[in-house]
Short mmCIF file of C-alpha atoms and ligand atoms in Angstrom, two decimals:
data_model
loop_
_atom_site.label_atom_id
_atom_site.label_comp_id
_atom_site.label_asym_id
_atom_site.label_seq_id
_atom_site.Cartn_x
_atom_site.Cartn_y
_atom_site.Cartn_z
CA UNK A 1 0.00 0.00 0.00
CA UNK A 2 1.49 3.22 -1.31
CA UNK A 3 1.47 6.31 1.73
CA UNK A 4 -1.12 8.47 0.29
CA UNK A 5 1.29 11.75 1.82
CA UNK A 6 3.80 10.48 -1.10
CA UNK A 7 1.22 11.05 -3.65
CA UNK A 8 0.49 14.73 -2.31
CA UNK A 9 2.52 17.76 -2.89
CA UNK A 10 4.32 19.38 0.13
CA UNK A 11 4.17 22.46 1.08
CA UNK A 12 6.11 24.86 3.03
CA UNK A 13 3.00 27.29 4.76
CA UNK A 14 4.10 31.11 6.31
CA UNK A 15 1.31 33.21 8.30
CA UNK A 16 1.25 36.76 8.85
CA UNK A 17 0.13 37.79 12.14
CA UNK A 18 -0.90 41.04 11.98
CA UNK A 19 -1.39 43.44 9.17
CA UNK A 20 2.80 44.98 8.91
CA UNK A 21 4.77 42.15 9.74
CA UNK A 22 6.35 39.64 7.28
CA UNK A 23 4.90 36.57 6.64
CA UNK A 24 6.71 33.85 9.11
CA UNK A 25 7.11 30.30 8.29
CA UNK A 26 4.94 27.86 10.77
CA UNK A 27 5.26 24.53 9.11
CA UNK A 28 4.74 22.40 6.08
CA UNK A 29 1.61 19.70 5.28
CA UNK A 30 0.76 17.97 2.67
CA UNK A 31 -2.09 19.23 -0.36
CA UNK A 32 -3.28 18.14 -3.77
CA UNK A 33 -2.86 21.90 -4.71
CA UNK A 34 -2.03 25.25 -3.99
CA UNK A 35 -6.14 25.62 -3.22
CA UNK A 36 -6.41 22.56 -0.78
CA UNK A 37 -2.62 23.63 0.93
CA UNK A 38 -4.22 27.06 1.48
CA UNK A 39 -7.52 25.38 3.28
CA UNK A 40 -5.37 22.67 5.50
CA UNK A 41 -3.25 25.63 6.48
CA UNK A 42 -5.79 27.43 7.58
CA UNK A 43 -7.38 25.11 9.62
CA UNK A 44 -4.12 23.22 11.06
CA UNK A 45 -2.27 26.57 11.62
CA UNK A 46 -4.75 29.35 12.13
CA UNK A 47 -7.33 27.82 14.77
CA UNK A 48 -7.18 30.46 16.93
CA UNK A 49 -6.88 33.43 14.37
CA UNK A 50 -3.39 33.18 14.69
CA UNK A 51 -3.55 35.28 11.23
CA UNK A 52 -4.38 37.36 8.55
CA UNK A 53 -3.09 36.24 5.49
CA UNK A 54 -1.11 32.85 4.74
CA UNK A 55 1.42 32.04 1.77
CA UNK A 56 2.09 28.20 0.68
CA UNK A 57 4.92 27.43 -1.58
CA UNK A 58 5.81 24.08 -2.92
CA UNK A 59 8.71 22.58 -0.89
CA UNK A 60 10.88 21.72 -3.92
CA UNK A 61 10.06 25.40 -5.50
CA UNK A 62 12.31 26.31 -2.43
CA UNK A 63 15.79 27.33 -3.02
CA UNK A 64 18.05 27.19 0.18
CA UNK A 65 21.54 27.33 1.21
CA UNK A 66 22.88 24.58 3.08
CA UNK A 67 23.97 25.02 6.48
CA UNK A 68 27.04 22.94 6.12
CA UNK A 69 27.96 26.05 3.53
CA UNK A 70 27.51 28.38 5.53
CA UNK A 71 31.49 28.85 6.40
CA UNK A 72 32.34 29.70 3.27
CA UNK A 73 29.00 31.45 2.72
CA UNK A 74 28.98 34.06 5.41
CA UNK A 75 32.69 33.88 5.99
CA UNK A 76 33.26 36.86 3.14
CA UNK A 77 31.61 39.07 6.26
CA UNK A 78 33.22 37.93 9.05
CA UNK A 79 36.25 40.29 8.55
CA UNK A 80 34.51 42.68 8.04
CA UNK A 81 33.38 44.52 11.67
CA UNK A 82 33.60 47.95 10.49
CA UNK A 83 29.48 46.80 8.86
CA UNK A 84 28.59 47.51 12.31
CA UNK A 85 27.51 50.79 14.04
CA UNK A 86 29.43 49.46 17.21
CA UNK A 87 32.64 49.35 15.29
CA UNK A 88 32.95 53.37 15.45
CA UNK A 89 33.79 54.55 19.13
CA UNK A 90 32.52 58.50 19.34
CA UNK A 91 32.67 60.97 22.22
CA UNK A 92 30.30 60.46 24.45
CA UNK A 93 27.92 63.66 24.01
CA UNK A 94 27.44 62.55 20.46
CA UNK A 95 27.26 58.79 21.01
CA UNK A 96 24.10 58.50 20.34
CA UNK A 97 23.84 58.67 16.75
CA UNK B 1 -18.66 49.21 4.31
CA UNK B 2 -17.34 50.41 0.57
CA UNK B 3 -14.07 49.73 -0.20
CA UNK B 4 -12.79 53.07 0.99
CA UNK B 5 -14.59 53.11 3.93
CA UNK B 6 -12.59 50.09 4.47
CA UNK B 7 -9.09 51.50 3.54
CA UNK B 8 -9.67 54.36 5.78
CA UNK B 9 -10.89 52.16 8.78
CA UNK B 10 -7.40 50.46 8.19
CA UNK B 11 -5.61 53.72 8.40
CA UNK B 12 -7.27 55.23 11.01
CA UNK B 13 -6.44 52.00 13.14
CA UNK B 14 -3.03 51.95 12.61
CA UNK B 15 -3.32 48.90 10.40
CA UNK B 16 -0.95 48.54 7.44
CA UNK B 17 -2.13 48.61 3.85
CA UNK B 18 -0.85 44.74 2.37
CA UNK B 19 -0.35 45.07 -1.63
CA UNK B 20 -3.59 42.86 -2.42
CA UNK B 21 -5.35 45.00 -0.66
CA UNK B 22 -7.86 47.33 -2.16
CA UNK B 23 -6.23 51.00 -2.45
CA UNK B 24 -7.74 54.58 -4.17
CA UNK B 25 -5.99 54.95 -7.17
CA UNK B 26 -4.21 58.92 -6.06
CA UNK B 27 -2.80 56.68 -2.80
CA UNK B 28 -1.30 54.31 -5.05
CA UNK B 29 0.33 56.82 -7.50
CA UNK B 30 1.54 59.06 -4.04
CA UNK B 31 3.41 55.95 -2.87
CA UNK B 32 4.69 55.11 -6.48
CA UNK B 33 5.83 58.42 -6.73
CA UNK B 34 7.47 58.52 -3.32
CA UNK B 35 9.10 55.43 -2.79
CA UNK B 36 10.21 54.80 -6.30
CA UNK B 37 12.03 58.76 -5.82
CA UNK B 38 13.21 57.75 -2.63
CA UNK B 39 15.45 54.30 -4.89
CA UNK B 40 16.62 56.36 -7.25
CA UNK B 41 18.18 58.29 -4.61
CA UNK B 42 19.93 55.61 -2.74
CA UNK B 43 21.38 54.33 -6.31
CA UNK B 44 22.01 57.80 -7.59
CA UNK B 45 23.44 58.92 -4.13
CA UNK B 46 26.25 55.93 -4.64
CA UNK B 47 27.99 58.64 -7.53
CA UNK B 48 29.22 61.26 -4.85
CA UNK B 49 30.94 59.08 -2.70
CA UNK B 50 31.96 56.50 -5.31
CA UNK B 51 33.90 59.69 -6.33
CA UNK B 52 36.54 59.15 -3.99
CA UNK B 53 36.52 55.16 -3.22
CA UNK B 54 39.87 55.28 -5.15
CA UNK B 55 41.45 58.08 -3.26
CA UNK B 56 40.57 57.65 -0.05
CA UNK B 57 43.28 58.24 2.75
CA UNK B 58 43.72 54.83 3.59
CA UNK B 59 43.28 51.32 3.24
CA UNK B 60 40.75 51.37 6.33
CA UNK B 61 38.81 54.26 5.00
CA UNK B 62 38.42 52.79 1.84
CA UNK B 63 36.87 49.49 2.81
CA UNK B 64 34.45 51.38 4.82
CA UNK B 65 33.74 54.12 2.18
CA UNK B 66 33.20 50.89 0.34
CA UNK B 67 30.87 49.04 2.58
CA UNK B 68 28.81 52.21 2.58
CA UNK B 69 28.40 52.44 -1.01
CA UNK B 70 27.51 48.93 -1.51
CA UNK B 71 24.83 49.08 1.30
CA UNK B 72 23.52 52.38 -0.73
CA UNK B 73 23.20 49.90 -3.60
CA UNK B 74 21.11 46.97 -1.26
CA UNK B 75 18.71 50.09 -0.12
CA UNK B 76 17.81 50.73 -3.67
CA UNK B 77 16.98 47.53 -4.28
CA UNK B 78 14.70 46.76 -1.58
CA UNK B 79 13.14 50.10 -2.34
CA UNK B 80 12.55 49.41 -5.98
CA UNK B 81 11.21 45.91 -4.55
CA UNK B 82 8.96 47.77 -2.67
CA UNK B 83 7.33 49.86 -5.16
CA UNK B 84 7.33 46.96 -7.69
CA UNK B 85 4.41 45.24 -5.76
CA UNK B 86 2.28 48.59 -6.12
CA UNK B 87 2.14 47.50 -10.25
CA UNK B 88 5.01 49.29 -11.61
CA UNK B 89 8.10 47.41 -13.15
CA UNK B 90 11.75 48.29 -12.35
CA UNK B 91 12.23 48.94 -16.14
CA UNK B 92 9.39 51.65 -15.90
CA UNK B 93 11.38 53.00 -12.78
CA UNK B 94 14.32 53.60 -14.39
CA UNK B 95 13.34 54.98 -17.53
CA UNK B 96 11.41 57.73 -15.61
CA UNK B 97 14.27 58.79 -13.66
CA UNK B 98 16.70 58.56 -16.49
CA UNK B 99 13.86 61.06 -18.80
CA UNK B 100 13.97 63.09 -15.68
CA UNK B 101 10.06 62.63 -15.19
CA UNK B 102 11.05 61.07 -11.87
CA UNK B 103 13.28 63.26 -9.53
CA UNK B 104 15.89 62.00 -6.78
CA UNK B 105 16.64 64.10 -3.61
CA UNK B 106 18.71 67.34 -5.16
CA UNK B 107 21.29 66.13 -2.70
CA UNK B 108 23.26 64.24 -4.69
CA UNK B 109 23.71 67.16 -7.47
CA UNK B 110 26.51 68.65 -5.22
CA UNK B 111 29.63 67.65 -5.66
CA UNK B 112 32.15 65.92 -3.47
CA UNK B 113 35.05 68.24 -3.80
CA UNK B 114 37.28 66.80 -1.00
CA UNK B 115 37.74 63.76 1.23
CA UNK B 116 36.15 66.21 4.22
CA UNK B 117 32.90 66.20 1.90
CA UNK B 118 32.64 62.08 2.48
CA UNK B 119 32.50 62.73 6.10
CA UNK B 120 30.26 65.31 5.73
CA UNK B 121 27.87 62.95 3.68
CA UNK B 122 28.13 60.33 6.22
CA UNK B 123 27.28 62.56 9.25
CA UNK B 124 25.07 64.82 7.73
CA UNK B 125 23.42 63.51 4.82
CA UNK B 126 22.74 60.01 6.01
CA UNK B 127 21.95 61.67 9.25
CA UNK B 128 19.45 63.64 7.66
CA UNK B 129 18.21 60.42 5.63
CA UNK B 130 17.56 58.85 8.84
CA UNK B 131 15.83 61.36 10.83
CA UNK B 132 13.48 60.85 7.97
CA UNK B 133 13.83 56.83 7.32
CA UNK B 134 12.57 56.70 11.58
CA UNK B 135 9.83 58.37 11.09
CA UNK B 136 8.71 56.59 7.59
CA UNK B 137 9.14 53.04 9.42
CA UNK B 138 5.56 53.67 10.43
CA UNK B 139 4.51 54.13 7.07
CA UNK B 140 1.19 53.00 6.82
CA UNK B 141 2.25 51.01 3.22
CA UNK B 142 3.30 47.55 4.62
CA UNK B 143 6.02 46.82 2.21
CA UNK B 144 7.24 50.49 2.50
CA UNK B 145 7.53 50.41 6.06
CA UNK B 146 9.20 46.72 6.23
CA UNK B 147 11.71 48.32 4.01
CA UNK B 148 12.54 51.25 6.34
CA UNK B 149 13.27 48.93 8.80
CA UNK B 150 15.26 47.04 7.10
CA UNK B 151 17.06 50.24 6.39
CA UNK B 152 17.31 52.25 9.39
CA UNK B 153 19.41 49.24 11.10
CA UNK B 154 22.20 49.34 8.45
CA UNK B 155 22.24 53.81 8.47
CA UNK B 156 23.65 53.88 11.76
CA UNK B 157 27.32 52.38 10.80
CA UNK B 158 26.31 55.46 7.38
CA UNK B 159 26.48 58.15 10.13
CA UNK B 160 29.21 56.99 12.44
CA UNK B 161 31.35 56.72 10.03
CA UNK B 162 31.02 59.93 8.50
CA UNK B 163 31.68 61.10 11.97
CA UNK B 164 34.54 59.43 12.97
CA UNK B 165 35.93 60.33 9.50
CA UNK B 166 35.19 64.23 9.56
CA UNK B 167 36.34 63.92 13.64
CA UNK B 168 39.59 62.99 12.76
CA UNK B 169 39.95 66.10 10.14
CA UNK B 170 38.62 67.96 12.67
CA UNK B 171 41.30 67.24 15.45
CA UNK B 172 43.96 67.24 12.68
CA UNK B 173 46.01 69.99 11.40
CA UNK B 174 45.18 73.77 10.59
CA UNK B 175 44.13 72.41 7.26
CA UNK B 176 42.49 69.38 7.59
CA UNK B 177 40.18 71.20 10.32
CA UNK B 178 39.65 73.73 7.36
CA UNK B 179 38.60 71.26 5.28
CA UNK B 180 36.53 70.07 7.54
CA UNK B 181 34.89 73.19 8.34
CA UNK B 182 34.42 74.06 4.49
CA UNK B 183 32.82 70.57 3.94
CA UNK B 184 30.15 71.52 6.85
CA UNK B 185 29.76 74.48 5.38
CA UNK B 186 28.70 73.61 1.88
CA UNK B 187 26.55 70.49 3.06
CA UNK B 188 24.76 71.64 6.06
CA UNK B 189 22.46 74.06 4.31
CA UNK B 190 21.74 71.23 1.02
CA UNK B 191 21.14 68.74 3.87
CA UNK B 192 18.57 71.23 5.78
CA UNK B 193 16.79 71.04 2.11
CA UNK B 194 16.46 67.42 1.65
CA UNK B 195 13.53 67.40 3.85
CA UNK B 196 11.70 69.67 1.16
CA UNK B 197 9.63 72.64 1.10
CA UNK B 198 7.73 74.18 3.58
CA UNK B 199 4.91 72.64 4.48
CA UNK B 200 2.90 75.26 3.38
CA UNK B 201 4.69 74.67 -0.51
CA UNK B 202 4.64 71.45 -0.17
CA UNK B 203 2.62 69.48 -3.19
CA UNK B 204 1.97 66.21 -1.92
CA UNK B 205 1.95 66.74 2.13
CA UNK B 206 -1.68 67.07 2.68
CA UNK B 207 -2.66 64.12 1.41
CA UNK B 208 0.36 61.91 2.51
CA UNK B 209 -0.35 62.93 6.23
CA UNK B 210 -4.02 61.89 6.14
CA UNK B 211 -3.01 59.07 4.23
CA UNK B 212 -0.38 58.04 6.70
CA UNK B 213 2.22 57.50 4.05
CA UNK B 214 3.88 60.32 5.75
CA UNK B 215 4.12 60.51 9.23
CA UNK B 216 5.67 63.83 10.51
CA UNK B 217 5.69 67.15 8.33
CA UNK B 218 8.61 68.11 6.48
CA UNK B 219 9.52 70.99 9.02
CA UNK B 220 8.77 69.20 12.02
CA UNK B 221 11.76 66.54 10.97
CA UNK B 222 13.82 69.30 9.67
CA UNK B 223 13.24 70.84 13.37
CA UNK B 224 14.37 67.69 14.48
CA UNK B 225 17.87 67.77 12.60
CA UNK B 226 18.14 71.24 13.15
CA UNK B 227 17.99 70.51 17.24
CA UNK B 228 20.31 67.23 17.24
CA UNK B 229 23.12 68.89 14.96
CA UNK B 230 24.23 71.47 16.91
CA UNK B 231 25.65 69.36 19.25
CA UNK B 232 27.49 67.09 16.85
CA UNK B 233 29.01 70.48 14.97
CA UNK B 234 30.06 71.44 18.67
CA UNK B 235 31.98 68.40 19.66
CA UNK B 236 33.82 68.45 16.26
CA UNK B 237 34.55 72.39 17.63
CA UNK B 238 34.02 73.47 14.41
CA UNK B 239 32.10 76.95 13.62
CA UNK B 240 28.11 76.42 13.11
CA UNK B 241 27.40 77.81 9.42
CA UNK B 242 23.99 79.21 10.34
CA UNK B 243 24.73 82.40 12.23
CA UNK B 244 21.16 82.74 13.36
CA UNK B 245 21.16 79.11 15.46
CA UNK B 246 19.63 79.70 18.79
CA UNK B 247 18.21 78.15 21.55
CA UNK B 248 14.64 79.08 22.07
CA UNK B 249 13.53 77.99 25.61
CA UNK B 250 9.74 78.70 24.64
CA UNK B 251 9.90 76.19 22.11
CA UNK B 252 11.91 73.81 23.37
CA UNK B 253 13.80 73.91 19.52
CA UNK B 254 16.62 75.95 18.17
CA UNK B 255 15.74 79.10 15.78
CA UNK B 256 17.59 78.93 12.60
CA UNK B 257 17.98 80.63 9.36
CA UNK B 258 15.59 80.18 6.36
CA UNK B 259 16.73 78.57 3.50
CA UNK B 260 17.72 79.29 0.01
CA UNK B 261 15.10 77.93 -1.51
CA UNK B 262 15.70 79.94 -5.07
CA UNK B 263 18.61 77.38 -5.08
CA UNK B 264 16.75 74.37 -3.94
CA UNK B 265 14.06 75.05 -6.36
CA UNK B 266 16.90 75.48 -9.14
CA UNK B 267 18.63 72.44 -8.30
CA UNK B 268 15.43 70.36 -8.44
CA UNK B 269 14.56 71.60 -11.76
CA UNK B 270 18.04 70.23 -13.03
CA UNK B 271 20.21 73.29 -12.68
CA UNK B 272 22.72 71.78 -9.80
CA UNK B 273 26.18 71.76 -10.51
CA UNK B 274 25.71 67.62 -11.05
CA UNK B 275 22.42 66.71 -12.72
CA UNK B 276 23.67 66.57 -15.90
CA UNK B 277 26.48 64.49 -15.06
CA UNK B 278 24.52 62.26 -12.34
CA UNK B 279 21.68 60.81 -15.17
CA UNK B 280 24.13 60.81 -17.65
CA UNK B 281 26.40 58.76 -15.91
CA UNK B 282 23.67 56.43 -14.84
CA UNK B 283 22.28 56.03 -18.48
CA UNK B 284 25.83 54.79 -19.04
CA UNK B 285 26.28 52.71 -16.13
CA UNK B 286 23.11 50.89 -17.31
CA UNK B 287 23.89 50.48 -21.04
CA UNK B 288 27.17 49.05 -19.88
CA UNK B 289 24.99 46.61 -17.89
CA UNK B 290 23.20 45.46 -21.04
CA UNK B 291 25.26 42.68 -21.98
CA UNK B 292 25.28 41.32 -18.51
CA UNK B 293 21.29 41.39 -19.02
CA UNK B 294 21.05 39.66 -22.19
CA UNK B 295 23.74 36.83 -20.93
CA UNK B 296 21.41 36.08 -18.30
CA UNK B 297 18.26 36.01 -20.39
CA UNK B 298 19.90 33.82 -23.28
CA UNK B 299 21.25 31.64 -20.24
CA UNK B 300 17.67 30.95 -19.18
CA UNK B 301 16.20 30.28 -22.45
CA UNK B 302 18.97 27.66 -23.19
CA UNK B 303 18.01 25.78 -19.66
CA UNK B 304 14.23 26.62 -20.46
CA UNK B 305 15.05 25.03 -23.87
CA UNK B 306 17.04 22.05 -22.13
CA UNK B 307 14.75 21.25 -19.49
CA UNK B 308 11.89 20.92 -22.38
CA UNK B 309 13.63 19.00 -24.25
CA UNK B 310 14.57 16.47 -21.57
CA UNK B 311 11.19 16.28 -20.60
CA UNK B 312 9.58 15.30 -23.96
FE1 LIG C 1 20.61 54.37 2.24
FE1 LIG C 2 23.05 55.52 4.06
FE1 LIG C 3 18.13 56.43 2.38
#
């Protein structure tokens, strides 16, 4: 007996809370379509109007880096502390800025 | 509830306007009009300093000068993001600003006539920039405001380092502090102006403030800069250019000059010493770019082309 999740897409589901913040990712499920993903993520992720808009993306229409990268990813910045406001000591009476 | 009944609720509660939603057409244009200005100004604002990323006085001040101008470069982008979800594409951006039917802030028409004036930039300009960018975060365009954000964490380093850079002028010899001075002098007043005209002369304030695009009134942020600069110009214990500054303990704010705004009003309609030279740089910049566009294209139609073909 085939699992019936391996016929269905997945999908990747992010929720806005409130009108002005970015949408967050929650979780994934499994859907026939973008339609049904859209429905299941309302009801398993937004019981308790936990928001006010939802996006679902296909799982494979993701794109990520790979942690195991990330040295040689990120490590470009790493030398590079003067990026940060904290960097730059000022006098006091103008630290502020 | 109609539609605009609906928008205004939104507004009125402090609720952000999403791109989906429903919008009057004049609030729409406003923020195209705004935020797509407001990009063009971060990428256009890049040709000033980029001026002197080959002379600068040292290797330190160079990566930094360099850091700057490449964050300048990230801030358009997530500005012209911004605007693209309002309908308009970045291709329609940029041809407006390079036909001039789009403007940029008059700013970036002076030019950077010594290392002092990269300081000055830093501290002054971006400082200006962010007195305004604060404010905007509250924007009541969601996208708009994300961006500003975004943006106000990576200004800070902008400013401090135009401090630290015009500081050490500053404490230097009889003529770097000269420099220093001159550089103040020349940007201060152009920096007063990027927060635009008089709210009384100003075109599109009305509407932005009930609209909540804008948030605080062009002098009121000016006032602001005004209040929190004489301080900085102290500590640097360099001359303040505006003769007139004064402490008004009614107010609570200092008094200051008016401005010039014969020349600000010149400058905007494209008779600063750099317009010319700013969009025609640009126009070359971007035809320059045009290979680098097409290899990308022609690269996706051969995988498009690939893919189809290993699929059949
Ligand atoms: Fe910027
Ligand atoms: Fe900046
Ligand atoms: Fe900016």
């Amino acid at each position: 007996m085939t699992n019936i999740t391996e016929k269905l897409e997945l999908f990747e589901v992010f929720v806005r809370s409130k009108r002005g913040l970015d949408h967050k990712h929650v979780g994934s499920l499994h859907a026939e379509d973008h339609e049904q993903a859209l429905e299941y993520a309302r009801d398993c992720y937004t019981r308790r109007s936990e928001g006010v808009s939802i996006w679902v993306v296909k799982s494979s229409d993701i794109c990520s880096s790979q942690e195991d990268d990330a040295d040689c990813f990120y490590d470009p910045s790493d030398d590079k502390p003067y990026r940060h406001a904290t960097y730059y000591v000022l006098p006091d009476p103008v630290n502020n800025m | 509830m109609t539609p605009e009944e609906n928008f205004m609720r939104k507004i009125e509660n402090e609720e952000k306007i999403e791109p989906k939603d429903w919008m009057p057409d004049e609030y729409r244009k406003n923020l195209i009009r705004q935020i797509s200005q407001h990009a063009h100004s971060e990428v256009i604002g890049m040709q000033p300093e980029g001026n002197w990323i080959t002379r600068a006085p040292s290797l330190r001040r160079k990566a930094v000068l360099l850091s700057k101008v490449q964050d300048e470069a990230g801030h358009g982008l997530y500005l012209y993001s911004a605007c693209e979800t309002l309908g308009i594409s970045r291709s329609e951006m940029i041809e407006q600003l390079q036909s001039g039917k789009a403007k940029y802030s008059s700013i970036f028409n002076y030019p950077t006539l010594t290392w002092a004036d990269v300081g000055a930039i830093g501290w002054l300009v971006d400082g200006a920039a962010i007195v305004n960018q604060v404010s905007l975060q509250r924007t009541s365009y969601g996208p708009y405001s994300r961006g500003m954000i975004r943006i106000c964490k990576e200004e800070s380093f902008h400013q401090r380092q135009g401090y630290e850079a015009i500081l050490a002028l500053a404490k230097g010899s009889e003529g770097q502090k000269a420099m220093a001075q001159d550089a103040l002098n020349r940007f201060y007043w152009p920096a007063l102006m990027m927060f635009g005209p008089h709210d009384s002369e100003s075109a599109h304030s009305a509407k932005s403030m009930t609209w909540k695009i804008k948030r605080e009134t062009n002098d009121d942020l000016r006032q602001k800069f005004v209040d929190q600069t004489v301080k900085q110009i102290e500590v640097l214990g360099l001359e303040h250019p505006d003769k007139n500054i004064k402490w008004n303990e009614e107010r609570g704010h200092y008094d200051s000059s008016d401005l010039n705004w014969d020349e600000f009003w010149s400058v905007i309609n494209g008779n600063g010493h750099c317009n010319r030279q700013r969009i025609e740089h640009h126009v070359a910049a971007h035809d320059e770019g045009e290979w680098v566009r097409d290899a990308i294209t022609a690269y996706n139609e051969k995988k498009r082309a690939k893919s189809a073909q290993n699929a059949a």
